[in-house]
Coordinates of C-alpha atoms and ligand atoms in Angstrom, one line a residue:
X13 CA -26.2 3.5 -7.7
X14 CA -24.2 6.7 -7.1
X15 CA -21.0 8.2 -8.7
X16 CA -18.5 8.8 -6.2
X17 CA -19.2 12.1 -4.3
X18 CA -18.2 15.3 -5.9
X19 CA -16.3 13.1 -8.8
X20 CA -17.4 16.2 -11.1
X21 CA -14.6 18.3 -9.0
X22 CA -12.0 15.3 -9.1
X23 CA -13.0 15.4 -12.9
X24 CA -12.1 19.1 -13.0
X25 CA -8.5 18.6 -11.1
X26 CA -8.2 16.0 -14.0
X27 CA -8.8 18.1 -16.6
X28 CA -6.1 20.8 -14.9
X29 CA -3.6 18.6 -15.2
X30 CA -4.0 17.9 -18.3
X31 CA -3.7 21.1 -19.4
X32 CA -0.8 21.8 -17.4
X33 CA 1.1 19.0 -18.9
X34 CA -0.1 20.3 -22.8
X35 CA 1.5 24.0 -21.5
X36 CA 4.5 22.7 -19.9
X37 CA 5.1 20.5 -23.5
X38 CA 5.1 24.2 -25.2
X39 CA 6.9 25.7 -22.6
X40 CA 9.5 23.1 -22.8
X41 CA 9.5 21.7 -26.6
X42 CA 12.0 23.5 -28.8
X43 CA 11.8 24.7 -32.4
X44 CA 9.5 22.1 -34.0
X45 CA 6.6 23.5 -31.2
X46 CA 7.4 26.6 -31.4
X47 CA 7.0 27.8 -34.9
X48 CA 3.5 25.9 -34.9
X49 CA 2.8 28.0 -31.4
X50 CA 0.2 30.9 -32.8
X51 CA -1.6 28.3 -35.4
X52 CA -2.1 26.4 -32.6
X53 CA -3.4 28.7 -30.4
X54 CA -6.1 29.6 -32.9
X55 CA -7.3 26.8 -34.5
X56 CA -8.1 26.2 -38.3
X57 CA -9.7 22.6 -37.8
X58 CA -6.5 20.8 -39.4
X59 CA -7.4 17.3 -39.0
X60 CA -4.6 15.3 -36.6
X61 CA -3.8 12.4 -38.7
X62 CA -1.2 12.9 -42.3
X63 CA -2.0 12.3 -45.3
X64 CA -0.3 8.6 -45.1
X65 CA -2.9 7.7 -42.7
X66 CA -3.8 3.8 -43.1
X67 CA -4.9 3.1 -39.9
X68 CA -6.5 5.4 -37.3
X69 CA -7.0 4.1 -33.7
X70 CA -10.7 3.7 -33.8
X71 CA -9.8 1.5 -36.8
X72 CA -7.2 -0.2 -34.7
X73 CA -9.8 0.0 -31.7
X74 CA -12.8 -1.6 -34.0
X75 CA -11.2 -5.3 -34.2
X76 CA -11.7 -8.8 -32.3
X77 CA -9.6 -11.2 -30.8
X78 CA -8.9 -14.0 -32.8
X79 CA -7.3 -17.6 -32.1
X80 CA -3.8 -17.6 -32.9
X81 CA -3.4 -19.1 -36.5
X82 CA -1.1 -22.4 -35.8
X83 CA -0.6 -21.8 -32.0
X84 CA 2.0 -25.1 -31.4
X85 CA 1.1 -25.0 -27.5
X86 CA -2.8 -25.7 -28.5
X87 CA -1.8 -28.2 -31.0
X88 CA 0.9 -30.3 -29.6
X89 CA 1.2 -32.5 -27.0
X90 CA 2.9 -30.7 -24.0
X91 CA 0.2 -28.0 -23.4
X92 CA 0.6 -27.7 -19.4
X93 CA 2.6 -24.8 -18.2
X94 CA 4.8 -26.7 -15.9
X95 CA 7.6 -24.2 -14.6
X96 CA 7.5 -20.3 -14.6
X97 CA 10.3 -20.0 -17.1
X98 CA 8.5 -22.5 -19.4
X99 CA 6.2 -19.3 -20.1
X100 CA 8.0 -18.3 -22.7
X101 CA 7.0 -21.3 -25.1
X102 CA 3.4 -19.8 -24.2
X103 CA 3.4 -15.8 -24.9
X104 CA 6.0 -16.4 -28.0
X105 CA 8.4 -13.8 -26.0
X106 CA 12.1 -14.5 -25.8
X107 CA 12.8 -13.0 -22.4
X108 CA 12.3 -9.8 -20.4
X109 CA 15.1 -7.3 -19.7
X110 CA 13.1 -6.1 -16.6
X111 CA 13.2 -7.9 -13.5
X112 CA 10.9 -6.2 -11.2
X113 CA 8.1 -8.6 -9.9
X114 CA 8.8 -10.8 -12.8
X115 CA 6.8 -13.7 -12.1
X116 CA 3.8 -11.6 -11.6
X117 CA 3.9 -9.2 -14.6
X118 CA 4.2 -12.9 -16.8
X119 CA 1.3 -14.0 -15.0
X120 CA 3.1 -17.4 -13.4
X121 CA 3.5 -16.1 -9.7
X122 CA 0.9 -18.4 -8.8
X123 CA 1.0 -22.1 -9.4
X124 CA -2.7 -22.7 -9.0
X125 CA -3.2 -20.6 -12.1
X126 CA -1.3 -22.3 -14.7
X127 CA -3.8 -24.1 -16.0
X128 CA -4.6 -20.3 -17.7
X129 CA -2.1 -21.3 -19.7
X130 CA -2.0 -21.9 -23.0
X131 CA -5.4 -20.1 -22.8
X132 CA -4.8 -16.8 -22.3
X133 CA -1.8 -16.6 -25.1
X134 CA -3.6 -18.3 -27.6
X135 CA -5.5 -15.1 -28.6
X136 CA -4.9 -12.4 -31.7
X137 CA -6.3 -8.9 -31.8
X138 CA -7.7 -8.5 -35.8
X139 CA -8.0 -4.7 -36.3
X140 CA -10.9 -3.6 -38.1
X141 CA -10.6 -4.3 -42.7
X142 CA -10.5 -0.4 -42.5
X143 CA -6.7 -0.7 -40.9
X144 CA -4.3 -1.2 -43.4
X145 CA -0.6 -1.5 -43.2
X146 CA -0.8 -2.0 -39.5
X147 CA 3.3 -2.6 -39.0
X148 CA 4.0 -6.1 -37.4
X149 CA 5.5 -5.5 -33.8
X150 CA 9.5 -6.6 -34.9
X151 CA 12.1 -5.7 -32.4
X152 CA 15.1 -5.2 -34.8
X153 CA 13.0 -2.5 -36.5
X154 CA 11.3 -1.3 -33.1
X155 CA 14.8 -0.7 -31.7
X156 CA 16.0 1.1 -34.9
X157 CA 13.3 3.9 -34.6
X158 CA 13.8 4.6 -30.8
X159 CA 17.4 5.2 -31.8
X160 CA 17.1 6.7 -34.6
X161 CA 13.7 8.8 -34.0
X162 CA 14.2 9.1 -30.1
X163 CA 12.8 7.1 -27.1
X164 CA 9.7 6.8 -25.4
X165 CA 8.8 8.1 -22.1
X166 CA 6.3 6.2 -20.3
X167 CA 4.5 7.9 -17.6
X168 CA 1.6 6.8 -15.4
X169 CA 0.8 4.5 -12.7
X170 CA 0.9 0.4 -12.6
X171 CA -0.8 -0.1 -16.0
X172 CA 2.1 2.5 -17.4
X173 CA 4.3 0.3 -15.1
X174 CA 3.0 -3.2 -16.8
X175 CA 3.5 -1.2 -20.4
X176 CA 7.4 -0.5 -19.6
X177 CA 7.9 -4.2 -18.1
X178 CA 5.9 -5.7 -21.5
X179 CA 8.1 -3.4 -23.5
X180 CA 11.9 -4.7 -21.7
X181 CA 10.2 -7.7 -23.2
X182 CA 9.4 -6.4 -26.8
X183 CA 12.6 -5.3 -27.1
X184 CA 14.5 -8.4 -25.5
X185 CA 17.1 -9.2 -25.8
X186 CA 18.6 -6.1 -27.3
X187 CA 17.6 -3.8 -24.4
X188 CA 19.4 -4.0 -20.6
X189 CA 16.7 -2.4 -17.5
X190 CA 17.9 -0.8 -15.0
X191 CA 17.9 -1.1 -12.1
X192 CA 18.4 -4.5 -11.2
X193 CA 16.1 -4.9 -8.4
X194 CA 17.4 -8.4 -7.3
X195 CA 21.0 -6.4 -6.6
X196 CA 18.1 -3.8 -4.8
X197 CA 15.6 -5.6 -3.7
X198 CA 14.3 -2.4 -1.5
X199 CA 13.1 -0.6 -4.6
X200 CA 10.9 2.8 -4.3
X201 CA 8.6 2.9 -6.9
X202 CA 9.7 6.5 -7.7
X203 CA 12.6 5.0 -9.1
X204 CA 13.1 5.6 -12.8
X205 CA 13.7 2.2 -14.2
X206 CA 14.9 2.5 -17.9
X207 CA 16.1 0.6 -20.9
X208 CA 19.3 1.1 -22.8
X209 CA 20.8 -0.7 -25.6
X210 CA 22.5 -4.0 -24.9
X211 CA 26.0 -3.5 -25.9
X212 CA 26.3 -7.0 -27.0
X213 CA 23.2 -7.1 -29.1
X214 CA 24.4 -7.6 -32.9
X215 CA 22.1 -5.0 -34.2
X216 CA 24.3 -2.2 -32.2
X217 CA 26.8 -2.2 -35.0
X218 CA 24.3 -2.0 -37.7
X219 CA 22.2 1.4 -36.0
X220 CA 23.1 5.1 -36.9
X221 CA 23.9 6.2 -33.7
X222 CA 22.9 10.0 -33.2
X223 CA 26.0 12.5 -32.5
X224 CA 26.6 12.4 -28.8
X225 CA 23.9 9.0 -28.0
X226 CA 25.3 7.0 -25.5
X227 CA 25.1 3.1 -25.7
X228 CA 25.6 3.2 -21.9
X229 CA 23.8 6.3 -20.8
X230 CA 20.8 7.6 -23.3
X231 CA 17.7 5.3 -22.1
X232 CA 15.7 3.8 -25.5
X233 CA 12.9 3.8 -23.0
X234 CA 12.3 5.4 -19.5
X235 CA 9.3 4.8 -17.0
X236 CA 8.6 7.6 -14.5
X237 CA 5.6 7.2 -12.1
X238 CA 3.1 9.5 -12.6
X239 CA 0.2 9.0 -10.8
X240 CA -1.9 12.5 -11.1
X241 CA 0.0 14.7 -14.0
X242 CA 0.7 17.1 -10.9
X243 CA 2.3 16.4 -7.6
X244 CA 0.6 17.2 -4.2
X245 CA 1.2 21.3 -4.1
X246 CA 0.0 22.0 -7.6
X247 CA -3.2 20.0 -7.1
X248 CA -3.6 21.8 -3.8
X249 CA -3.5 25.3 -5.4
X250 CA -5.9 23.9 -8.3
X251 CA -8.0 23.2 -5.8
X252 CA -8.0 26.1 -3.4
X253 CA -8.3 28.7 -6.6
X254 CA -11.2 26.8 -8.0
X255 CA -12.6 26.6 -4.2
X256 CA -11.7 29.8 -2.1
X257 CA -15.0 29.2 -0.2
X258 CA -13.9 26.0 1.6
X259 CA -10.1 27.4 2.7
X260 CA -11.7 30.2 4.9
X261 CA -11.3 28.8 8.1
X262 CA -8.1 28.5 9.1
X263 CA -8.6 26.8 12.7
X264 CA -10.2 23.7 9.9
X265 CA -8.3 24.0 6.7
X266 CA -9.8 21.3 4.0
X267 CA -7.9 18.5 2.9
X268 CA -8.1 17.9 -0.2
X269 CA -5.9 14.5 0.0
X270 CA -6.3 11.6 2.3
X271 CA -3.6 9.3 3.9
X272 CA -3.6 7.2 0.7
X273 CA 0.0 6.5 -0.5
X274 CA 0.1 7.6 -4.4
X275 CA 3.2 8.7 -6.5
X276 CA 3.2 12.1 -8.6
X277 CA 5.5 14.2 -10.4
X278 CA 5.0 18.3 -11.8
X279 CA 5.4 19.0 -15.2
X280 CA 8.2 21.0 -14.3
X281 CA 10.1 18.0 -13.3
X282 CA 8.7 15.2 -16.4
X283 CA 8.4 17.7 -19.2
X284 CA 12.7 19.0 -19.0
X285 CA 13.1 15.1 -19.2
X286 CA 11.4 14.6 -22.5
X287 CA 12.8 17.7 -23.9
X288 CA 16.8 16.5 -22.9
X289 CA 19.7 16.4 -25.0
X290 CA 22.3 14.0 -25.3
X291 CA 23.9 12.2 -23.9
X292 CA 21.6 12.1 -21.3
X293 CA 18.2 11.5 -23.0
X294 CA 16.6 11.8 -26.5
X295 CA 12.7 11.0 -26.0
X296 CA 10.4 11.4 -29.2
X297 CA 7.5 10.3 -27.8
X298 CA 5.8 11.0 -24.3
X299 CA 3.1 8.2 -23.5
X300 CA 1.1 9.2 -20.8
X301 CA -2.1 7.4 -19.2
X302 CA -3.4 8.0 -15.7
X303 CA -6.9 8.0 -14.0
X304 CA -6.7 4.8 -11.8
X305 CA -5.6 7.1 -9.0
X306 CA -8.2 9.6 -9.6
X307 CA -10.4 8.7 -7.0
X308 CA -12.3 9.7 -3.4
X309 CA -10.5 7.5 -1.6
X310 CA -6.8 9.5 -2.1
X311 CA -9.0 12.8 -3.1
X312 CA -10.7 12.0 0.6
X313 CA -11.9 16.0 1.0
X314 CA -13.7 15.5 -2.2
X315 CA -15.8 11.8 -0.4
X316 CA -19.2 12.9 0.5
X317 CA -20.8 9.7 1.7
X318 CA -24.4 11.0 2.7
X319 CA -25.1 12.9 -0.8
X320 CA -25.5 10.8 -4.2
X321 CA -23.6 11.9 -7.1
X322 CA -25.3 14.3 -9.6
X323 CA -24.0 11.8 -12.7
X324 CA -25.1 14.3 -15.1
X325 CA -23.3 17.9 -14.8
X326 CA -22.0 17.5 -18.2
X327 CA -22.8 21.0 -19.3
X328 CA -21.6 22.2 -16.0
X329 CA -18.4 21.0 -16.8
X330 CA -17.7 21.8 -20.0
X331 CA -18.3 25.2 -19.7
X332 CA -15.9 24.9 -17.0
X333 CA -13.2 23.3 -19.1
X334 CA -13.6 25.9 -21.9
X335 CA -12.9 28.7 -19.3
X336 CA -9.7 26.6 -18.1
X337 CA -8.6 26.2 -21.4
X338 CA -8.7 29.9 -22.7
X339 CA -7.4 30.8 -19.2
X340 CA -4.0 28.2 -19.9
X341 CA -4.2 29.0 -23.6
X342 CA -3.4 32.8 -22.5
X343 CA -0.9 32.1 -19.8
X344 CA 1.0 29.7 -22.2
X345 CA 1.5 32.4 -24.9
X346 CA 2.2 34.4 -22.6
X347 CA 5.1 32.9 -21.0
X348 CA 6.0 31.4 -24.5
X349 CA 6.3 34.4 -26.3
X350 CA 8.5 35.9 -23.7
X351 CA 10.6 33.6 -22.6
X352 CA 13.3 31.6 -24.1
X353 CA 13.2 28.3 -24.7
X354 CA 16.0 25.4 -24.5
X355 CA 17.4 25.7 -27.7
X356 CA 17.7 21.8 -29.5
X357 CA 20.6 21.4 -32.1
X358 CA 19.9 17.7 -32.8
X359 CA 16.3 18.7 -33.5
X360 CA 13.9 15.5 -32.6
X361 CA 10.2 15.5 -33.2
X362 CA 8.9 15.1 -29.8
X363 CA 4.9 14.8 -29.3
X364 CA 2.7 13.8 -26.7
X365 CA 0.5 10.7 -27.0
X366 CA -2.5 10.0 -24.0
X367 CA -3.3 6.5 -24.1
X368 CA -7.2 5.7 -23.4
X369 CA -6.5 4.5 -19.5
X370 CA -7.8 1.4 -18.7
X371 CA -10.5 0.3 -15.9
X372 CA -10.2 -3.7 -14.9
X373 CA -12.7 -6.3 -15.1
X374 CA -15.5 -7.7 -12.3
X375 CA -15.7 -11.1 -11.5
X376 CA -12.4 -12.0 -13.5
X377 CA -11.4 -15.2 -12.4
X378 CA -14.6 -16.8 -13.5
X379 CA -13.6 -15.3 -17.0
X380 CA -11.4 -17.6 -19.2
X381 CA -12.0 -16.2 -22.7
X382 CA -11.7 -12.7 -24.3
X383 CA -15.9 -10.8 -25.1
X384 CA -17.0 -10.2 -28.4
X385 CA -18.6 -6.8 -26.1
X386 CA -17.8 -4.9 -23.4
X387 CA -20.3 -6.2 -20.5
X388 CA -21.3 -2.8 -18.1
X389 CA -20.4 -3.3 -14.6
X390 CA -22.6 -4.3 -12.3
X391 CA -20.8 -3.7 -8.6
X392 CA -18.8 -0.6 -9.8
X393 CA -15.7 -1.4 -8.0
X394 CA -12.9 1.8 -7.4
X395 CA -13.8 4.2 -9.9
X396 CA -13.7 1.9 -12.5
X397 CA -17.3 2.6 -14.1
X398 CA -16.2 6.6 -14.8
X399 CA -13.2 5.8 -16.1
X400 CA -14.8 6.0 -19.5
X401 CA -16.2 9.4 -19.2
X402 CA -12.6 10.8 -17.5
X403 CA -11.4 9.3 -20.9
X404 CA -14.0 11.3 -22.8
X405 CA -13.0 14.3 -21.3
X406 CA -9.4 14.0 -22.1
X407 CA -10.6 12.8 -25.7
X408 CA -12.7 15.7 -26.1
X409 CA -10.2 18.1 -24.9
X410 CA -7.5 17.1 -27.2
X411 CA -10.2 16.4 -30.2
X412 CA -9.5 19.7 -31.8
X413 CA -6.6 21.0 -33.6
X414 CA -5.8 23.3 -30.4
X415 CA -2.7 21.0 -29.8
X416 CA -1.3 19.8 -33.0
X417 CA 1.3 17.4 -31.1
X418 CA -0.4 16.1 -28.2
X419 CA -2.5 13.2 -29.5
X420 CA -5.8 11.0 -27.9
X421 CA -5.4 7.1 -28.8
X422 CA -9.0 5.6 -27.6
X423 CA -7.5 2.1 -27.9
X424 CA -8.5 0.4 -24.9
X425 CA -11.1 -1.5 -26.6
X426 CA -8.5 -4.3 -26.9
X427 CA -7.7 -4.8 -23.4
X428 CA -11.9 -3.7 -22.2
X429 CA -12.6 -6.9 -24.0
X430 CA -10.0 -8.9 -22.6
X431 CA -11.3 -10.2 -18.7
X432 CA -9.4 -13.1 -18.6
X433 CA -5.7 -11.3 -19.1
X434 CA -5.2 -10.0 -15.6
X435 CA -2.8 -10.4 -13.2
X436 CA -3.0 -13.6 -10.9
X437 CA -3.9 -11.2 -7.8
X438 CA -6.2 -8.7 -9.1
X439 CA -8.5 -7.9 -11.9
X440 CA -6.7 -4.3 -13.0
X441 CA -3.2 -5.2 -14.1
X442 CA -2.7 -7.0 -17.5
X443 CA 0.0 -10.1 -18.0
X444 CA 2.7 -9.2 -19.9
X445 CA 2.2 -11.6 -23.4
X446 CA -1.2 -12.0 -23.5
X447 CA -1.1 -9.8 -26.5
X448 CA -3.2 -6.7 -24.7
X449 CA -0.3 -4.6 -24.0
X450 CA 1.6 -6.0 -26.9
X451 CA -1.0 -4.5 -28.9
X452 CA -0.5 -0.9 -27.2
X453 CA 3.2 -1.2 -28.0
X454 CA 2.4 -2.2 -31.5
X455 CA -0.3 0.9 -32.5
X456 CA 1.5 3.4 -30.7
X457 CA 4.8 2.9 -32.4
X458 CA 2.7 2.3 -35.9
X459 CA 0.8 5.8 -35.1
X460 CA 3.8 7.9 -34.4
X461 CA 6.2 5.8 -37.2
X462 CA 3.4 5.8 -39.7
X463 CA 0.4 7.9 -39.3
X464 CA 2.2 10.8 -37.6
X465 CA 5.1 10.6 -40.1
Ligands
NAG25 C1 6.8 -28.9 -26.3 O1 7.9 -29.8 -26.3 C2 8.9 -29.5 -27.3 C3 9.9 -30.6 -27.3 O2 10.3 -30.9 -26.0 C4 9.5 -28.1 -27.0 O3 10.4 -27.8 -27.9 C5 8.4 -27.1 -26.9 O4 8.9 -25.9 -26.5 C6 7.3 -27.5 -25.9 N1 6.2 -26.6 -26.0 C7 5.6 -26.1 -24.9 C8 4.5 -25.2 -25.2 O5 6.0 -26.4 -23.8
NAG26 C1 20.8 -8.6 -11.8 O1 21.7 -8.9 -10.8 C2 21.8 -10.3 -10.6 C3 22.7 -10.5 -9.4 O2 23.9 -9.8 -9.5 C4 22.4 -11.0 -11.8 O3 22.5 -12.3 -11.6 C5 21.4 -10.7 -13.0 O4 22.0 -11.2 -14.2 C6 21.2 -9.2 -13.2 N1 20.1 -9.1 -14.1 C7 20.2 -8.4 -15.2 C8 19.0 -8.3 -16.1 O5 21.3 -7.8 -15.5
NAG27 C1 27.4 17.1 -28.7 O1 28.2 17.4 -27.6 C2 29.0 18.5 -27.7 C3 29.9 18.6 -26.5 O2 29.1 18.5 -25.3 C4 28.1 19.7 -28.0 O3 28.9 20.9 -28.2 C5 27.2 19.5 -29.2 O4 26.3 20.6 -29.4 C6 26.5 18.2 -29.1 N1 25.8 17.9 -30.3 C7 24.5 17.4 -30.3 C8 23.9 17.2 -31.6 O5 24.0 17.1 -29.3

């Protein structure tokens, strides 16, 4: 069966963002970037992980899922899921802050479905014996080091979107989420939506609040949607430098997009959020994960339904990414060296971590069980089946030590092998408590807490 048409060219718009969002980080960072600026631009082949390193993602990635030791809903009576809010005796959550489409991120918007409960919450993810000193997800301590250490900023699409709903829930009930979307229930999903510390939580008294942090106004967490890493214009001119040839005839000018709704931001809008000062933000950590969006349908002048896709071209583009990446590596110094930067006096270290993205399962609402191993596809469904190798390409680009503080997690392993925690309508989004994006919250804060310290 065929890739998509031309998904080597969507591949290469992929990779462009990318490297626009790694140059807009330098551009933007402040001192802690800076100083590392010319080592980074000519790499010694320093390795990414510290010297406290106990427990590197593949490590992390290498594991199983596990029955829950002593799971009370398997071993006492009452094991139905009766009501929606009787989920919480299930996933072992407290409450979400979030309220957006809350029934369906929990996974009880359908009442045909409970029956997936206890089931799907009755599983653990066991990293691999070579992890050691994985920290235990605790909120008190969670909330502590986004204070302390700065926030995260979440951007991608609807997984990123399940991540920041999972994490109002984490963090429960010491965050508040705004907005309230049942006082506006005729949301945009460009809308930020954001956690702050819950004034009334008893740990607020106990936190060293930054100089100038704001209980009411710096966000512990912030979700922007990002669909693409660029918006619409800056994918345009990607396009039309990489491919003069097709913009030549101005009575038929190509279109590289296609009526499809998607959501996207520039770099020069997300990258002066991560890097702002108090009051208004103080971000440590930007998690980005896109590709679900990265497809022919919204990419439509890149569908090329009679030809077959040439699934190979891996030399091809390489060498193509090599060239791109000198080409930003220049321009970024360039522009680095003589500009001037925004200046940070409550210096924070702020990295970049991509998160493996995550392509959803065939066939599962026949699936009731995590896998032991990944099963291939077999109707390649969206774009699902090269989701893996966009992943590569991101992994490979960010493998050497070229970009000291933007970091590659491949930890989707968990989730790949986890059919049977999807959302009641479809089999991309994950349920909030079935431990899958738990797990994400857990290694990321571990990797930039523990192995990044
Ligand atoms: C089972 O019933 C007990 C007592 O009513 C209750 O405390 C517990 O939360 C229930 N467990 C579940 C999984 O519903
Ligand atoms: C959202 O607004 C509704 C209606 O005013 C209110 O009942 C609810 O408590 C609010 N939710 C949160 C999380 O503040
Ligand atoms: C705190 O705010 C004051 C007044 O806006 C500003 O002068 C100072 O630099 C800020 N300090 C930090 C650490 O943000």
């Amino acid at each position: 069966m065929a890739a998509p048409p031309r998904a080597l060219v969507a591949k290469l718009i992929a990779v462009g963002g990318l490297l626009s969002l790694i140059s807009f980080l330098y551009l933007y960072s402040g001192v802690p970037f800076r100083s590392r600026l010319l080592s980074s631009l000519f790499p010694s082949g320093a390795s990414h992980s510290g010297p406290g390193s106990t427990c590197t993602p593949e490590a992390w990635a290498d594991g199983r899922w596990n029955p829950k030791a002593n799971y009370a809903p398997l071993t006492s009576p009452n094991t139905t899921l009766r009501a929606p809010e009787d989920v919480f005796d299930f996933n072992g959550l407290q409450g979400c802050a979030a309220d957006r489409e809350f029934k369906w991120h929990l996974g009880v918007d359908h009442e045909e479905q409970f029956d997936r409960f206890p089931g799907m919450t009755s599983w653990e993810w066991t990293p691999a014996k070579s992890c050691k000193g994985v920290r235990q997800l605790e909120s008190e301590a969670f909330v502590r080091d986004l204070v302390e250490q700065g926030g995260w900023l979440v951007l991608g699409d609807s997984i990123s979107e399940n991540h920041f709903f999972s994490l109002s829930c984490t963090l429960f009930p010491h965050v508040r989420a705004t907005p309230n979307y049942t006082e506006n229930p005729y949301f945009d999903r460009a809308w930020p939506q954001n956690l702050y510390l819950n004034p009334s939580s008893p740990l607020v008294s106990t936190l060293k609040l930054p100089l100038n942090f704001s209980v009411e106004h710096t966000p512990l967490v912030t979700f922007r949607r990002v669909d693409l890493l660029l918006n619409r214009d800056e994918l345009e001119a990607l396009h039309r430098r990489k491919h003069p040839e097709l913009y030549t005839d101005p009575e038929h000018p190509f279109q590289l997009f296609s009526e499809e709704q998607f959501w996207s931001l520039s770099p020069a809008e997300y990258m002066p959020l991560l890097t702002g000062q108090l009051p208004a933000s103080r971000y440590g950590t930007l998690i980005v994960a896109t590709a679900g969006h990265w497809t022919t349908t919204l990419l439509g002048g890149l569908r090329n339904e009679a030809a077959g896709e040439d699934a190979g071209g891996q030399t091809p583009v390489q060498r193509a990414l090599e060239v791109d990446q000198r080409e930003q590596a220049r321009r970024v110094m360039a522009a680095r060296l003589g500009g001037r930067g925004p200046e940070t006096v409550d210096v924070v270290k702020r990295r970049v971590v991509v998160r493996a993205y995550l392509p959803g399962h065939e066939d599962c609402r026949n699936q009731h069980a995590p896998w032991q191993q990944w099963k291939p596809y077999q109707w390649k469904w969206y774009n699902w089946p090269w989701i893996g190798e966009m992943n590569g390409i991101f992994q490979k680009l960010l493998s050497g030590a070229a970009y000291p503080d933007v970091h590659y997690l491949p930890i989707d392993r968990p989730a790949l092998l986890r059919p049977d925690a999807h959302a009641s309508g479809d089999c991309l989004h994950i349920v909030t408590g079935t431990g899958v994006i738990e797990g994400w919250t857990q290694y990321i804060w571990h990797y930039v807490t523990r192995e990044l310290a």
